[in-house]
mmCIF file of C-alpha atoms in Angstrom:
data_model
loop_
_atom_site.group_PDB
_atom_site.id
_atom_site.type_symbol
_atom_site.label_atom_id
_atom_site.label_comp_id
_atom_site.label_asym_id
_atom_site.label_seq_id
_atom_site.Cartn_x
_atom_site.Cartn_y
_atom_site.Cartn_z
ATOM 1 C CA MET A 317 84.759 133.328 111.090
ATOM 2 C CA GLU A 318 87.866 131.836 109.630
ATOM 3 C CA ASN A 319 89.618 132.437 112.568
ATOM 4 C CA ASN A 320 86.928 130.649 114.854
ATOM 5 C CA ARG A 321 86.402 127.596 112.397
ATOM 6 C CA PHE A 322 88.553 125.246 114.497
ATOM 7 C CA ALA A 323 88.795 127.084 117.609
ATOM 8 C CA ARG A 324 87.126 124.395 119.746
ATOM 9 C CA THR A 325 89.339 121.882 118.830
ATOM 10 C CA GLU A 326 92.282 124.032 119.456
ATOM 11 C CA MET A 327 91.098 124.912 122.802
ATOM 12 C CA LEU A 328 90.952 120.935 123.692
ATOM 13 C CA LEU A 329 94.227 119.701 121.891
ATOM 14 C CA GLY A 330 96.417 123.071 121.791
ATOM 15 C CA ALA A 331 97.877 125.276 119.296
ATOM 16 C CA GLU A 332 100.698 123.044 118.371
ATOM 17 C CA ALA A 333 98.322 119.993 118.074
ATOM 18 C CA MET A 334 96.220 122.128 115.621
ATOM 19 C CA ARG A 335 99.300 122.875 113.415
ATOM 20 C CA ARG A 336 100.093 119.430 113.354
ATOM 21 C CA LEU A 337 96.738 118.621 111.909
ATOM 22 C CA GLU A 338 96.698 121.653 109.536
ATOM 23 C CA SER A 339 99.938 120.243 108.027
ATOM 24 C CA ALA A 340 99.127 116.493 107.815
ATOM 25 C CA THR A 341 98.209 114.581 105.117
ATOM 26 C CA VAL A 342 95.569 111.966 105.252
ATOM 27 C CA MET A 343 94.852 109.540 102.645
ATOM 28 C CA ILE A 344 91.464 107.563 102.570
ATOM 29 C CA ILE A 345 90.771 104.738 100.431
ATOM 30 C CA GLY A 346 87.025 104.402 99.988
ATOM 31 C CA LEU A 347 84.513 107.219 100.420
ATOM 32 C CA GLY A 348 81.703 104.973 101.075
ATOM 33 C CA ALA A 349 79.863 103.967 104.556
ATOM 34 C CA VAL A 350 82.902 104.070 106.785
ATOM 35 C CA GLY A 351 85.277 106.329 104.782
ATOM 36 C CA GLY A 352 82.759 109.206 104.151
ATOM 37 C CA TYR A 353 82.316 109.750 107.973
ATOM 38 C CA VAL A 354 86.228 109.405 108.430
ATOM 39 C CA LEU A 355 86.528 112.415 105.981
ATOM 40 C CA GLU A 356 83.487 114.251 107.735
ATOM 41 C CA ALA A 357 85.277 114.157 111.066
ATOM 42 C CA LEU A 358 88.768 114.761 109.624
ATOM 43 C CA ALA A 359 87.628 117.856 107.651
ATOM 44 C CA ARG A 360 85.907 119.146 110.480
ATOM 45 C CA ALA A 361 89.009 118.605 112.934
ATOM 46 C CA GLY A 362 91.125 121.018 110.376
ATOM 47 C CA ILE A 363 93.271 117.983 108.648
ATOM 48 C CA GLY A 364 94.806 120.775 105.889
ATOM 49 C CA HIS A 365 95.776 117.820 103.163
ATOM 50 C CA PHE A 366 93.701 115.133 101.792
ATOM 51 C CA VAL A 367 94.186 112.432 99.250
ATOM 52 C CA LEU A 368 90.930 110.828 98.415
ATOM 53 C CA VAL A 369 90.626 107.664 96.371
ATOM 54 C CA ASP A 370 87.646 105.893 94.899
ATOM 55 C CA PHE A 371 86.644 104.577 91.828
ATOM 56 C CA ASP A 372 82.731 104.350 92.270
ATOM 57 C CA SER A 373 79.708 106.679 91.793
ATOM 58 C CA PHE A 374 76.721 107.148 94.113
ATOM 59 C CA GLU A 375 73.665 104.829 93.947
ATOM 60 C CA PRO A 376 70.222 105.081 95.576
ATOM 61 C CA SER A 377 71.309 102.105 97.916
ATOM 62 C CA ASN A 378 73.997 104.084 99.278
ATOM 63 C CA ILE A 379 71.673 106.561 100.879
ATOM 64 C CA ASN A 380 70.755 104.293 103.768
ATOM 65 C CA ARG A 381 74.386 104.768 105.509
ATOM 66 C CA GLN A 382 76.759 106.725 103.623
ATOM 67 C CA ILE A 383 76.824 110.596 104.463
ATOM 68 C CA LEU A 384 77.865 111.414 101.010
ATOM 69 C CA ALA A 385 75.112 110.012 99.423
ATOM 70 C CA LEU A 386 72.090 112.105 98.785
ATOM 71 C CA THR A 387 69.358 112.555 96.082
ATOM 72 C CA SER A 388 71.436 115.386 94.875
ATOM 73 C CA THR A 389 74.432 113.631 94.581
ATOM 74 C CA LEU A 390 72.948 110.261 93.087
ATOM 75 C CA GLY A 391 75.309 109.321 89.851
ATOM 76 C CA GLN A 392 78.135 111.536 90.723
ATOM 77 C CA LYS A 393 81.380 110.283 91.472
ATOM 78 C CA LYS A 394 82.296 109.928 95.042
ATOM 79 C CA THR A 395 85.669 111.661 94.484
ATOM 80 C CA ASP A 396 84.033 114.788 93.155
ATOM 81 C CA ILE A 397 81.176 114.968 95.871
ATOM 82 C CA ALA A 398 84.107 114.492 98.614
ATOM 83 C CA ARG A 399 86.180 117.081 97.495
ATOM 84 C CA ARG A 400 83.031 119.445 97.344
ATOM 85 C CA ARG A 401 82.186 118.548 101.078
ATOM 86 C CA VAL A 402 85.968 119.422 102.491
ATOM 87 C CA ALA A 403 85.882 122.772 100.275
ATOM 88 C CA ASP A 404 82.383 123.444 102.198
ATOM 89 C CA ILE A 405 83.824 122.674 105.530
ATOM 90 C CA ASN A 406 87.371 124.049 105.205
ATOM 91 C CA PRO A 407 88.064 125.751 102.036
ATOM 92 C CA ALA A 408 91.694 126.210 103.061
ATOM 93 C CA ALA A 409 92.072 122.357 102.874
ATOM 94 C CA GLU A 410 94.040 120.885 99.752
ATOM 95 C CA VAL A 411 92.068 118.012 98.259
ATOM 96 C CA ARG A 412 93.523 115.735 95.556
ATOM 97 C CA THR A 413 91.600 112.901 94.342
ATOM 98 C CA VAL A 414 92.080 109.608 92.567
ATOM 99 C CA ASP A 415 89.883 107.742 90.563
ATOM 100 C CA CYS A 416 90.948 104.316 90.549
ATOM 101 C CA PHE A 417 90.144 100.762 91.685
ATOM 102 C CA VAL A 418 92.562 99.625 94.237
ATOM 103 C CA LYS A 419 94.524 96.555 93.461
ATOM 104 C CA ALA A 420 98.422 95.453 93.578
ATOM 105 C CA GLU A 421 98.801 97.206 90.024
ATOM 106 C CA THR A 422 97.629 100.796 91.428
ATOM 107 C CA ILE A 423 98.948 100.510 94.904
ATOM 108 C CA PRO A 424 102.441 101.854 94.188
ATOM 109 C CA ASP A 425 101.189 105.013 92.553
ATOM 110 C CA LEU A 426 99.130 105.566 95.809
ATOM 111 C CA LEU A 427 102.107 105.405 98.085
ATOM 112 C CA GLU A 428 103.864 107.844 96.003
ATOM 113 C CA TYR A 429 101.832 110.318 97.800
ATOM 114 C CA ARG A 430 103.637 109.625 100.999
ATOM 115 C CA PRO A 431 100.803 110.329 103.271
ATOM 116 C CA ASP A 432 101.345 110.807 107.102
ATOM 117 C CA MET A 433 98.118 108.393 107.573
ATOM 118 C CA VAL A 434 96.021 106.191 105.659
ATOM 119 C CA ILE A 435 92.565 105.025 106.051
ATOM 120 C CA ASP A 436 91.789 101.611 104.637
ATOM 121 C CA ALA A 437 87.888 101.766 103.921
ATOM 122 C CA ILE A 438 87.855 99.261 101.471
ATOM 123 C CA ASP A 439 85.625 96.151 101.808
ATOM 124 C CA ALA A 440 87.084 94.070 98.935
ATOM 125 C CA LEU A 441 89.051 91.242 100.465
ATOM 126 C CA ASN A 442 92.053 91.053 97.857
ATOM 127 C CA PRO A 443 92.654 94.708 97.342
ATOM 128 C CA LYS A 444 92.305 95.134 101.094
ATOM 129 C CA CYS A 445 95.084 92.602 101.860
ATOM 130 C CA ASP A 446 97.383 93.896 98.837
ATOM 131 C CA LEU A 447 96.995 97.481 100.575
ATOM 132 C CA ILE A 448 97.605 96.371 103.806
ATOM 133 C CA GLN A 449 100.718 94.413 103.010
ATOM 134 C CA ALA A 450 102.160 97.228 100.852
ATOM 135 C CA LEU A 451 101.501 99.929 103.684
ATOM 136 C CA TRP A 452 102.930 97.670 106.473
ATOM 137 C CA GLN A 453 105.979 96.921 104.211
ATOM 138 C CA ALA A 454 106.533 100.680 103.586
ATOM 139 C CA GLY A 455 106.158 101.653 107.049
ATOM 140 C CA ILE A 456 103.250 104.109 106.325
ATOM 141 C CA PRO A 457 100.993 104.512 109.457
ATOM 142 C CA PHE A 458 97.409 103.243 108.690
ATOM 143 C CA ILE A 459 94.191 102.365 110.118
ATOM 144 C CA SER A 460 92.197 99.777 108.877
ATOM 145 C CA SER A 461 88.338 98.952 108.774
ATOM 146 C CA MET A 462 87.022 95.544 109.305
ATOM 147 C CA GLY A 463 83.239 94.507 108.371
ATOM 148 C CA ALA A 464 80.471 96.779 109.772
ATOM 149 C CA ALA A 465 77.942 94.846 107.970
ATOM 150 C CA LEU A 466 75.295 92.771 109.873
ATOM 151 C CA LYS A 467 76.146 94.580 112.938
ATOM 152 C CA THR A 468 73.794 96.617 115.405
ATOM 153 C CA ASP A 469 75.405 96.711 118.701
ATOM 154 C CA ILE A 470 77.609 99.910 118.724
ATOM 155 C CA SER A 471 78.792 98.851 122.262
ATOM 156 C CA LYS A 472 80.682 96.044 120.525
ATOM 157 C CA ILE A 473 82.886 98.112 118.375
ATOM 158 C CA LYS A 474 86.529 98.025 119.104
ATOM 159 C CA PHE A 475 89.887 99.520 118.201
ATOM 160 C CA GLY A 476 92.954 97.722 118.464
ATOM 161 C CA ALA A 477 95.397 95.059 116.696
ATOM 162 C CA LEU A 478 94.055 92.956 114.084
ATOM 163 C CA SER A 479 95.141 89.777 115.933
ATOM 164 C CA ASN A 480 92.800 90.788 118.604
ATOM 165 C CA SER A 481 89.801 90.737 116.452
ATOM 166 C CA LYS A 482 87.075 88.163 116.686
ATOM 167 C CA ASN A 483 83.438 87.683 115.602
ATOM 168 C CA CYS A 484 84.427 89.340 112.372
ATOM 169 C CA ALA A 485 84.278 87.319 109.107
ATOM 170 C CA LEU A 486 86.266 90.023 107.001
ATOM 171 C CA ALA A 487 88.701 90.262 109.704
ATOM 172 C CA LYS A 488 89.150 86.274 110.043
ATOM 173 C CA PHE A 489 90.088 86.225 106.194
ATOM 174 C CA VAL A 490 92.215 89.128 106.443
ATOM 175 C CA ARG A 491 94.172 87.703 109.090
ATOM 176 C CA LYS A 492 94.538 84.201 107.289
ATOM 177 C CA ARG A 493 95.820 85.772 104.208
ATOM 178 C CA LEU A 494 98.192 88.061 105.706
ATOM 179 C CA ARG A 495 99.747 85.538 108.110
ATOM 180 C CA LYS A 496 100.355 83.427 104.716
ATOM 181 C CA ARG A 497 102.133 86.838 103.514
ATOM 182 C CA GLY A 498 104.611 87.086 106.551
ATOM 183 C CA VAL A 499 102.828 90.338 107.537
ATOM 184 C CA ASN A 500 102.790 90.782 111.600
ATOM 185 C CA ILE A 501 99.232 91.190 112.361
ATOM 186 C CA SER A 502 99.838 92.445 115.923
ATOM 187 C CA ARG A 503 101.068 95.412 114.197
ATOM 188 C CA ILE A 504 98.053 96.120 112.268
ATOM 189 C CA SER A 505 95.485 98.627 113.848
ATOM 190 C CA CYS A 506 91.926 98.243 112.937
ATOM 191 C CA VAL A 507 88.317 98.765 113.967
ATOM 192 C CA TRP A 508 86.042 95.836 114.243
ATOM 193 C CA SER A 509 82.766 94.906 116.001
ATOM 194 C CA ASP A 510 83.075 91.421 118.148
ATOM 195 C CA GLU A 511 79.271 91.212 118.237
ATOM 196 C CA GLN A 512 77.941 87.724 117.584
ATOM 197 C CA VAL A 513 75.644 87.646 114.818
ATOM 198 C CA ASN A 514 73.142 85.151 112.968
ATOM 199 C CA LEU A 515 72.831 85.879 109.290
ATOM 200 C CA PRO A 516 69.278 86.234 108.557
ATOM 201 C CA PRO A 517 68.304 85.212 104.981
ATOM 202 C CA GLU A 518 67.015 88.752 104.043
ATOM 203 C CA ALA A 519 70.482 90.091 104.935
ATOM 204 C CA LEU A 520 72.255 88.594 101.994
ATOM 205 C CA ALA A 521 71.497 89.045 98.543
ATOM 206 C CA LEU A 522 73.280 88.201 95.394
ATOM 207 C CA PRO A 523 73.864 90.817 92.756
ATOM 208 C CA GLU A 524 72.072 89.859 89.485
ATOM 209 C CA GLU A 525 75.053 90.695 87.557
ATOM 210 C CA ALA A 526 78.686 91.321 88.236
ATOM 211 C CA PRO A 527 79.610 95.281 88.806
ATOM 212 C CA SER A 528 81.760 96.854 86.327
ATOM 213 C CA ALA A 529 85.136 96.396 88.100
ATOM 214 C CA GLY A 530 84.455 92.629 87.548
ATOM 215 C CA ARG A 531 83.768 91.921 91.178
ATOM 216 C CA VAL A 532 80.895 89.541 92.646
ATOM 217 C CA ARG A 533 80.173 90.053 96.084
ATOM 218 C CA HIS A 534 77.504 89.510 98.488
ATOM 219 C CA THR A 535 75.086 92.317 99.398
ATOM 220 C CA LEU A 536 74.890 92.847 103.104
ATOM 221 C CA GLY A 537 72.491 94.511 105.451
ATOM 222 C CA SER A 538 73.760 97.047 107.530
ATOM 223 C CA LEU A 539 72.848 99.987 109.761
ATOM 224 C CA PRO A 540 74.033 103.789 109.237
ATOM 225 C CA THR A 541 74.586 103.944 113.102
ATOM 226 C CA VAL A 542 77.090 101.146 112.957
ATOM 227 C CA THR A 543 79.067 102.139 109.925
ATOM 228 C CA ALA A 544 79.092 105.771 111.404
ATOM 229 C CA VAL A 545 80.733 105.007 114.439
ATOM 230 C CA PHE A 546 83.199 102.834 112.927
ATOM 231 C CA GLY A 547 84.027 105.782 110.770
ATOM 232 C CA LEU A 548 84.290 108.231 113.677
ATOM 233 C CA THR A 549 86.201 105.881 115.774
ATOM 234 C CA ILE A 550 88.950 105.790 113.160
ATOM 235 C CA ALA A 551 88.842 109.218 112.712
ATOM 236 C CA ASN A 552 89.299 109.987 116.234
ATOM 237 C CA GLN A 553 91.986 107.764 116.469
ATOM 238 C CA THR A 554 93.695 109.402 113.673
ATOM 239 C CA ILE A 555 93.389 112.928 114.936
ATOM 240 C CA LEU A 556 94.589 111.885 118.636
ATOM 241 C CA TRP A 557 97.568 110.335 116.620
ATOM 242 C CA LEU A 558 98.133 113.245 114.018
ATOM 243 C CA ALA A 559 98.016 115.640 117.303
ATOM 244 C CA GLY A 560 100.657 113.641 119.164
ATOM 245 C CA ARG A 561 98.245 112.343 121.657
ATOM 246 C CA LYS A 562 99.025 108.743 120.901
ATOM 247 C CA LYS A 563 102.292 106.726 120.362
#
């Protein structure tokens, strides 16, 4: 069974590409709705080394869209569940976990891992901008996820340069802040949806109290299908790039 675990990936991409995937290190920052699906696909593709970063635990509200959120995983740390998931898919994979909230002060330590690819699947604006800026300045390849909430049409999901994104509120704010910081947004790869949406009143709810990390953010309605396609699109681009199929 071990020899056949990734046989179909190797049949399609070739033995050399498979060796590249097995030797690659991917850091996934944010193991929620998008990041969980990225991890699932990359583990099944045979990526050999992971650095998984998150500070949170699973809650019942995560179950509608997060692949790692189950009744059996509620209350448990996302990094712990993610590590066990990878081990169940590919016991040979090396998994390192970092339980931290990503911010300007913690990013330098993360960059010390020198991953081959970083996946930015966090949804907090300031940490996202700090992370993108740091990765861009360090020359570390990465793909960033923009906003998947409030979207329903998976045919509108796009991959490309951040400068080309439209109809995404998160991407709009990220573009504006990064331009002010001197970041070349035409060099930032991301996934977004250009679906034009109207915000229904029931899609927006304010938290009753600030979360433990001190952030007060809106809670937005979202579908498991859209967040999954975001994650799988990122994973597909990552696999092809690491395999040498994309420059």
